[in-house]
Tab-separated table of C-alpha atoms in Angstrom:
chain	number	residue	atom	x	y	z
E	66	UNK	CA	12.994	20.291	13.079
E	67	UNK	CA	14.150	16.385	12.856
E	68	UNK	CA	15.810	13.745	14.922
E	69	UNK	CA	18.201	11.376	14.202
E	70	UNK	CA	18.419	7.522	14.968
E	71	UNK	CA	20.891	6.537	17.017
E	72	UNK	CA	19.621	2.909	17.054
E	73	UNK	CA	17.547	1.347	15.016
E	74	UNK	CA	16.713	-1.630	16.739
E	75	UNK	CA	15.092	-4.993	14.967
E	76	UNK	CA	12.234	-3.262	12.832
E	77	UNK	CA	11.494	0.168	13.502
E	78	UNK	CA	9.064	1.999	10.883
E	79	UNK	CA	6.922	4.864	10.555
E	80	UNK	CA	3.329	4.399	11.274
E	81	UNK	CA	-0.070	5.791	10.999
E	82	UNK	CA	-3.244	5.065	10.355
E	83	UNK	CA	-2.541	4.031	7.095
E	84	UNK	CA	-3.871	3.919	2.958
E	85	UNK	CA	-7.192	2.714	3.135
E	86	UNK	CA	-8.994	2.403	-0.483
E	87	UNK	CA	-6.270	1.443	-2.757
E	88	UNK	CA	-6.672	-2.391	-2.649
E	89	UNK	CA	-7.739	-1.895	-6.635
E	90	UNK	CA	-4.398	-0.960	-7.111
E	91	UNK	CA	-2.765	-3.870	-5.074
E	92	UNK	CA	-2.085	-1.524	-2.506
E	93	UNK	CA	-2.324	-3.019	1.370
E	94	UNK	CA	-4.029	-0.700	3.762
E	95	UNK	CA	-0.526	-0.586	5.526
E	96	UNK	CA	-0.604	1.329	8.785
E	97	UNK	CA	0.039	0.858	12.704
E	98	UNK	CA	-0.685	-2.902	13.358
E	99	UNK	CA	-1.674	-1.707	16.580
E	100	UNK	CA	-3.956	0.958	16.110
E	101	UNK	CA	-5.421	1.729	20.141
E	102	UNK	CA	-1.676	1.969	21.478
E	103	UNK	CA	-0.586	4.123	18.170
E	104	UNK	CA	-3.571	5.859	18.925
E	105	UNK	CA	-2.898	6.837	22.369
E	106	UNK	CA	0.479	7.599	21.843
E	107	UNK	CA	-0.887	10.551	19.794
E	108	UNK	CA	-3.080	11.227	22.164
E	109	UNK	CA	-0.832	11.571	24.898
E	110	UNK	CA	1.294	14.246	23.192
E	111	UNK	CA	-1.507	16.057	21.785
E	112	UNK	CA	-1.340	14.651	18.149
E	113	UNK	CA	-4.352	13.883	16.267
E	114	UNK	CA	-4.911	10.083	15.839
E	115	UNK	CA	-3.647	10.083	12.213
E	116	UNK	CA	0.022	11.875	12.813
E	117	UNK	CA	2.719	9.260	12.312
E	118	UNK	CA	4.815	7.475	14.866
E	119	UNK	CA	7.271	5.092	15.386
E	120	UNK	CA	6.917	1.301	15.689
E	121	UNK	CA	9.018	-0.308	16.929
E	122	UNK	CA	9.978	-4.305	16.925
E	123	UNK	CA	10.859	-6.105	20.436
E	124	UNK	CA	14.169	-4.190	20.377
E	125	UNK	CA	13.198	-0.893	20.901
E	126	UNK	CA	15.434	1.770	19.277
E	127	UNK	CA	16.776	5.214	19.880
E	128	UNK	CA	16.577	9.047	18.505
E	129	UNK	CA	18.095	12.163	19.562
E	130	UNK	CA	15.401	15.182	18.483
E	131	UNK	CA	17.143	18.451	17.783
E	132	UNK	CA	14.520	20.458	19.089
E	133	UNK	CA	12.516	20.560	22.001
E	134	UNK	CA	9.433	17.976	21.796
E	135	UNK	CA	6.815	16.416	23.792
E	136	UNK	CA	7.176	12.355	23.200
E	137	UNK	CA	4.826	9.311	24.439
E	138	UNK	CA	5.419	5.535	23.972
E	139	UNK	CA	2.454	2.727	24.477
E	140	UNK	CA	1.802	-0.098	22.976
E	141	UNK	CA	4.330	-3.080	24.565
E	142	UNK	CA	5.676	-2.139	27.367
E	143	UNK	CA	9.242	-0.924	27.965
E	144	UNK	CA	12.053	0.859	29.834
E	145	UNK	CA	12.180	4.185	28.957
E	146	UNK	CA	15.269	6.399	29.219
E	147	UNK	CA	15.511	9.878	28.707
E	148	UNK	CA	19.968	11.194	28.751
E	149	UNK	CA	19.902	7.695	30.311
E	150	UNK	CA	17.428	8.682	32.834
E	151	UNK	CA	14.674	6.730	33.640
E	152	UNK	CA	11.179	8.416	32.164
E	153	UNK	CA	7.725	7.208	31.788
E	154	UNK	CA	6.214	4.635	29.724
E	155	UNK	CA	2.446	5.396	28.681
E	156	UNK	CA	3.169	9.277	29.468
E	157	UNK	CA	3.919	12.605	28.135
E	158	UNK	CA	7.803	13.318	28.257
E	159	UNK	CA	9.173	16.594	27.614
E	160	UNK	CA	12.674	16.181	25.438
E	161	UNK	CA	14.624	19.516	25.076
E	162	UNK	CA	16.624	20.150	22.395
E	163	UNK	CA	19.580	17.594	21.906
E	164	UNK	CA	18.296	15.027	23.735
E	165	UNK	CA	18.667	10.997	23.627
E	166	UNK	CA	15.497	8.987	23.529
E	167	UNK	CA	15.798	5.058	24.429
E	168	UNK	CA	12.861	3.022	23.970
E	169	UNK	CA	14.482	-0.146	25.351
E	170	UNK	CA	13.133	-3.759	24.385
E	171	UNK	CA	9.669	-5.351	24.951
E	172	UNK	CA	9.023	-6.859	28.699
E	173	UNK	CA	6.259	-8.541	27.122
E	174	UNK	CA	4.731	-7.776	23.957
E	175	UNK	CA	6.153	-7.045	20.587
E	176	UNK	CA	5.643	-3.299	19.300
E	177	UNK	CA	5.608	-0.498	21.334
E	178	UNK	CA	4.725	3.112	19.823
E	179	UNK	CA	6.912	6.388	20.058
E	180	UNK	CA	4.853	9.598	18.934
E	181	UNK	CA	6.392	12.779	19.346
E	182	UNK	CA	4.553	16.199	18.923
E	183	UNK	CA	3.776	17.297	15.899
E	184	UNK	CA	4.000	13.945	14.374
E	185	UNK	CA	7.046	12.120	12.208
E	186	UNK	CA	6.507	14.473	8.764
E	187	UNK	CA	8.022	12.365	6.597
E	188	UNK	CA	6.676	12.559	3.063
E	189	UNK	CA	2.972	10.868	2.027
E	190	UNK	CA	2.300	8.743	-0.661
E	191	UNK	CA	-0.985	7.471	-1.495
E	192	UNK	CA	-2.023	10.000	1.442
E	193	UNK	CA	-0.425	7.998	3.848
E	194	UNK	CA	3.534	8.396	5.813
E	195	UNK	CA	2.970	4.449	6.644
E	196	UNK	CA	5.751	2.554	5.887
E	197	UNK	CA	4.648	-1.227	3.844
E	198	UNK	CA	6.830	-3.972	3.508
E	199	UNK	CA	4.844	-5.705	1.338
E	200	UNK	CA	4.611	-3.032	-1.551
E	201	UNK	CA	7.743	-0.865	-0.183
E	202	UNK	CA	5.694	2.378	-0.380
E	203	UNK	CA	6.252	4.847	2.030
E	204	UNK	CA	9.460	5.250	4.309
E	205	UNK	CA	12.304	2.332	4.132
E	206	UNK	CA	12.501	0.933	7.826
E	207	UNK	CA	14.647	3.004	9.894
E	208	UNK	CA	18.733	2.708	9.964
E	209	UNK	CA	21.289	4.211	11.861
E	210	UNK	CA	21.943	7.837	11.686
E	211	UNK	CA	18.598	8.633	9.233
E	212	UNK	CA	17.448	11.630	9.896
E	213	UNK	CA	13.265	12.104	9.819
E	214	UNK	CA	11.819	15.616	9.645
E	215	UNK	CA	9.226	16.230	12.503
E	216	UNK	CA	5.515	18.141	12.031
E	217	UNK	CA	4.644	21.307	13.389
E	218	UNK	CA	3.274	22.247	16.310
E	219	UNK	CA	0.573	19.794	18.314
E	220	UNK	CA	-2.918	20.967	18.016
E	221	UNK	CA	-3.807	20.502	21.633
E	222	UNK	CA	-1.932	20.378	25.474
E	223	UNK	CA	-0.777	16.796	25.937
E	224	UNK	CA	-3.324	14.538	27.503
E	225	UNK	CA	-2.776	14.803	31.513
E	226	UNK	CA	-3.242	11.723	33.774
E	227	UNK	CA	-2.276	9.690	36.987
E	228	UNK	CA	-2.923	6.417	35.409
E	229	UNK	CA	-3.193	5.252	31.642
E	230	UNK	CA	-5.366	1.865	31.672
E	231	UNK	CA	-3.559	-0.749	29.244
E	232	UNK	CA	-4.239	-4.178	28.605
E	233	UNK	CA	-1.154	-5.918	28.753
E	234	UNK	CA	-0.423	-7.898	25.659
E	235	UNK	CA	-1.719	-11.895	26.034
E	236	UNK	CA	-0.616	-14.817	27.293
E	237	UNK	CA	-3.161	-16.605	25.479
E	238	UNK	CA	-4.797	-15.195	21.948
E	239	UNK	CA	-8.316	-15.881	21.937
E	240	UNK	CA	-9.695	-14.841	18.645
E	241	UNK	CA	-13.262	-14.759	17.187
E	242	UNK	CA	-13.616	-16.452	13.560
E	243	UNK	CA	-16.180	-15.548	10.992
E	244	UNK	CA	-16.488	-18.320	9.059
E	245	UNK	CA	-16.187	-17.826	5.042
E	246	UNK	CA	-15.937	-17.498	2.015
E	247	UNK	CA	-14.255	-21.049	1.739
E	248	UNK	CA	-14.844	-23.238	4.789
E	249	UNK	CA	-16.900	-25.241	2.448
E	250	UNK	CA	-13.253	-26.184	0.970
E	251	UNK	CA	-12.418	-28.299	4.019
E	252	UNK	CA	-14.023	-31.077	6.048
E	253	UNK	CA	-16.085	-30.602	8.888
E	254	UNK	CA	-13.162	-32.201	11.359
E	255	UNK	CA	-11.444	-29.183	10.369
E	256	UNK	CA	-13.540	-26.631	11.639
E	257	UNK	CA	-13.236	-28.487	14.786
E	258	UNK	CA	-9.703	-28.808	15.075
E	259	UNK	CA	-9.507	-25.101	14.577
E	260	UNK	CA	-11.813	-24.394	17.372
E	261	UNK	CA	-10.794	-26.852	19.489
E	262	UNK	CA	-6.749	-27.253	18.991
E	263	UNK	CA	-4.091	-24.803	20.312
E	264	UNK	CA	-2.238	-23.294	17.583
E	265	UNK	CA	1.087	-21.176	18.300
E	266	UNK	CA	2.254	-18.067	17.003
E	267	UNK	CA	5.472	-18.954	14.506
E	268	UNK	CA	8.669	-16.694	14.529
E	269	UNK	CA	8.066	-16.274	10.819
E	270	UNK	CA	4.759	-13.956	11.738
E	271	UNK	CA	5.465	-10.309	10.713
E	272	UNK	CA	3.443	-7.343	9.636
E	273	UNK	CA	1.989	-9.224	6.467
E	274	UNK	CA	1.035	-12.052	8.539
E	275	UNK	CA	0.299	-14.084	11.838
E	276	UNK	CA	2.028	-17.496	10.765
E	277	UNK	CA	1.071	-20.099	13.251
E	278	UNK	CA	1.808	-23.919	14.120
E	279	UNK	CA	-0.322	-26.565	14.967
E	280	UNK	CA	-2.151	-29.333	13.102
E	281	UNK	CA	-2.663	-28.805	9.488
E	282	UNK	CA	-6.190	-27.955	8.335
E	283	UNK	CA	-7.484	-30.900	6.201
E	284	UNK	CA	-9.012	-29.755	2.279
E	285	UNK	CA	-12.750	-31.009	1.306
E	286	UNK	CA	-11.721	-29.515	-2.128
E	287	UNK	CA	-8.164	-29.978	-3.562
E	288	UNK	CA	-8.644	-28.008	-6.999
E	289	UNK	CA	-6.587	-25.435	-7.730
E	290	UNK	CA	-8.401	-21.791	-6.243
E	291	UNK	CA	-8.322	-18.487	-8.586
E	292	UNK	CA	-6.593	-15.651	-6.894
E	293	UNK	CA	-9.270	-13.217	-5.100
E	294	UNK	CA	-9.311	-10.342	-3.062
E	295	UNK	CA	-8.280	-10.446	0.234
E	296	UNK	CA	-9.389	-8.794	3.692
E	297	UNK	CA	-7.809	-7.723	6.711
E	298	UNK	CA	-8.277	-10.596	8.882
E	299	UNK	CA	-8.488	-13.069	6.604
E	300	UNK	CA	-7.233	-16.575	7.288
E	301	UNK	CA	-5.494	-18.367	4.911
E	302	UNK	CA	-4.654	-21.795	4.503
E	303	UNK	CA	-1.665	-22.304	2.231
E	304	UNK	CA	-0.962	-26.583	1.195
E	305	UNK	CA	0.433	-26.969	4.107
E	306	UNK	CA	-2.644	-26.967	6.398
E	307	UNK	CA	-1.523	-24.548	8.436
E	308	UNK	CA	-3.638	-21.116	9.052
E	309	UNK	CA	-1.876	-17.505	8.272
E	310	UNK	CA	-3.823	-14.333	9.997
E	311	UNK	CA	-3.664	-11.518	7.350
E	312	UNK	CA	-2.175	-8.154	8.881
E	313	UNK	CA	-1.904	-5.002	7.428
E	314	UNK	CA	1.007	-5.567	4.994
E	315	UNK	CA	-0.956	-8.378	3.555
E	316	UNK	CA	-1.825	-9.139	-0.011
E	317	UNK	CA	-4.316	-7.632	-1.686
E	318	UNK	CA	-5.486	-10.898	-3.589
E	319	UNK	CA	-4.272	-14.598	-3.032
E	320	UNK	CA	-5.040	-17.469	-4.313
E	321	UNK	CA	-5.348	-20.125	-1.527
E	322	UNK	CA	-8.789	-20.465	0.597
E	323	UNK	CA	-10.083	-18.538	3.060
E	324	UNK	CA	-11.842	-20.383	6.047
E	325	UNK	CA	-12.889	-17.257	7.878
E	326	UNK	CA	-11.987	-13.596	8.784
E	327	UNK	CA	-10.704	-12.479	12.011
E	328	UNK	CA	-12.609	-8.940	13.085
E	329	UNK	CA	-10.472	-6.544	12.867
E	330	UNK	CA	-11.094	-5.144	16.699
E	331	UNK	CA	-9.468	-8.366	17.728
E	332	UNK	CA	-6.284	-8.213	15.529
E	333	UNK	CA	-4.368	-5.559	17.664
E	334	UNK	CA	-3.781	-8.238	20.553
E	335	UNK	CA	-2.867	-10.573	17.500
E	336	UNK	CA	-0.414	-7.661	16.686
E	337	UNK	CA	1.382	-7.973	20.162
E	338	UNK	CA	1.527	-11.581	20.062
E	339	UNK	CA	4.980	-12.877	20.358
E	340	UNK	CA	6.632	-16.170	18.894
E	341	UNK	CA	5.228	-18.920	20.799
E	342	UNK	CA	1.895	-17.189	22.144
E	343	UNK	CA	-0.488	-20.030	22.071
E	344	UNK	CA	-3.870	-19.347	19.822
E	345	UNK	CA	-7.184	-20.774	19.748
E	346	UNK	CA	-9.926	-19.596	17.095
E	347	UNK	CA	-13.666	-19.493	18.097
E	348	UNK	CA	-15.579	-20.343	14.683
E	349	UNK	CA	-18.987	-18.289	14.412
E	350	UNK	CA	-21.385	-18.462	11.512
E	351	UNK	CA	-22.064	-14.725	9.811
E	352	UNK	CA	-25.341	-13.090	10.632
């Protein structure tokens, strides 16, 4: 009832839906950063949406199951290999017993999703199997030759189809801004740069954050800020100017200014954004 990594690849971690409620206890919601493909994946293998899965990091990885499974990967896309076989991407697979799984790295894109039937069982905490790098609850990232238990049997017949319709991941972020709490912290030229500059998507984003260059954000207010809870979505300005997209590792409280939250239907794209993806905010008042 388990499978075994064969190859880890950059970042590969277990994934679901992840621990909503505990930000009291300065615990992120955690959780697939991109919910619709980790989502589908399930789907696709006849999972319900909150079994875990795999996600993976532009590398891809590898797992022989030791039992015979159903498996689906979404999310970026990929070449799939089955006993180094060509097999679907966005489709159900049937794996028997013994064999190797190869999600191979991102054509475009950065995480792609592996969900096998049943789901990854590996042990909850907080009511979650979601691995989070910012509080290390949950599952370490995967390494060679760990061994994860699998679930029991799926609850349905995997999904069936011709065609699964998937937007690819963007050349170009576009993403919607609510302004607040604290754009009254910086000048009104800054609120235009950020709708009206590119920004780019830094190689030092990861699940906590979307890090991105550009021009630095100039400060109406240069006091010091007490630390306050943060949202998904929010954007943060740290001194140097420059805005960070809060994922689902993030912080629970923080003590730079927010200039405005991202909605969270918008931050899967911002989840398959790779280093160098060019971004441009458009600011909207709330209400």
């Amino acid at each position: 009832m388990t499978l075994t990594v064969v190859h880890a690849g950059l970042l590969t971690t277990v994934q679901d839906l992840g621990r909503p409620g505990h930000a009291h206890l300065g615990v992120p919601r955690s959780g697939a950063l991109d919910r619709p493909a980790h989502r589908l994946a399930n789907l696709l293998v006849g999972n319900p949406a909150e079994a875990a899965t795999l996600e993976t990091t532009v590398l891809g990885c590898a797992v022989r199951v030791h039992r015979a499974v159903v498996a689906a990967v979404t999310g970026a896309p990929c070449a799939v290999r089955v006993d180094g076989r060509p097999a679907a991407w966005g489709a159900p697979v049937r794996l028997a017993a013994g064999s190797l799984l190869e999600v191979g790295a991102a054509t475009c894109g950065v995480r792609s999703y592996l969900a096998f039937s049943g789901g990854i069982g590996a042990e909850t905490v907080l009511g979650s199997r979601s691995t989070d790098l910012l509080s290390g609850l949950g599952p370490a990232p995967l390494a060679r030759s760990d061994r994860l238990p699998l679930g029991g049997e799926r609850l349905r017949p995997p999904a069936e189809a011709d065609v699964v319709p998937w937007p690819a991941p963007p050349r170009r972020l576009v993403l919607p801004l609510v302004l607040g709490p604290r754009d009254d912290w910086f000048t009104a030229a800054a609120v235009t740069t950020l709708a009206r500059c590119d920004y780019r998507v830094s190689t030092a984003s990861n699940r906590i954050g979307l890090r991105l260059g550009g021009p630095p954000l100039e400060r109406l207010v240069e006091r010091e800020l007490p630390s306050e809870g943060m949202v998904l979505g929010a954007v943060q300005v740290p001194p140097n100017g420059r805005p960070v997209v809060f994922l689902a590792d993030h912080p629970t409280t923080g003590g730079y200014p927010v200039i405005g939250v991202v909605p969270a239907a918008a931050l899967p794209a911002a989840a398959q954004a790779p280093a160098g993806t060019p971004v441009r905010f458009v600011p909207q008042r709330a209400g």
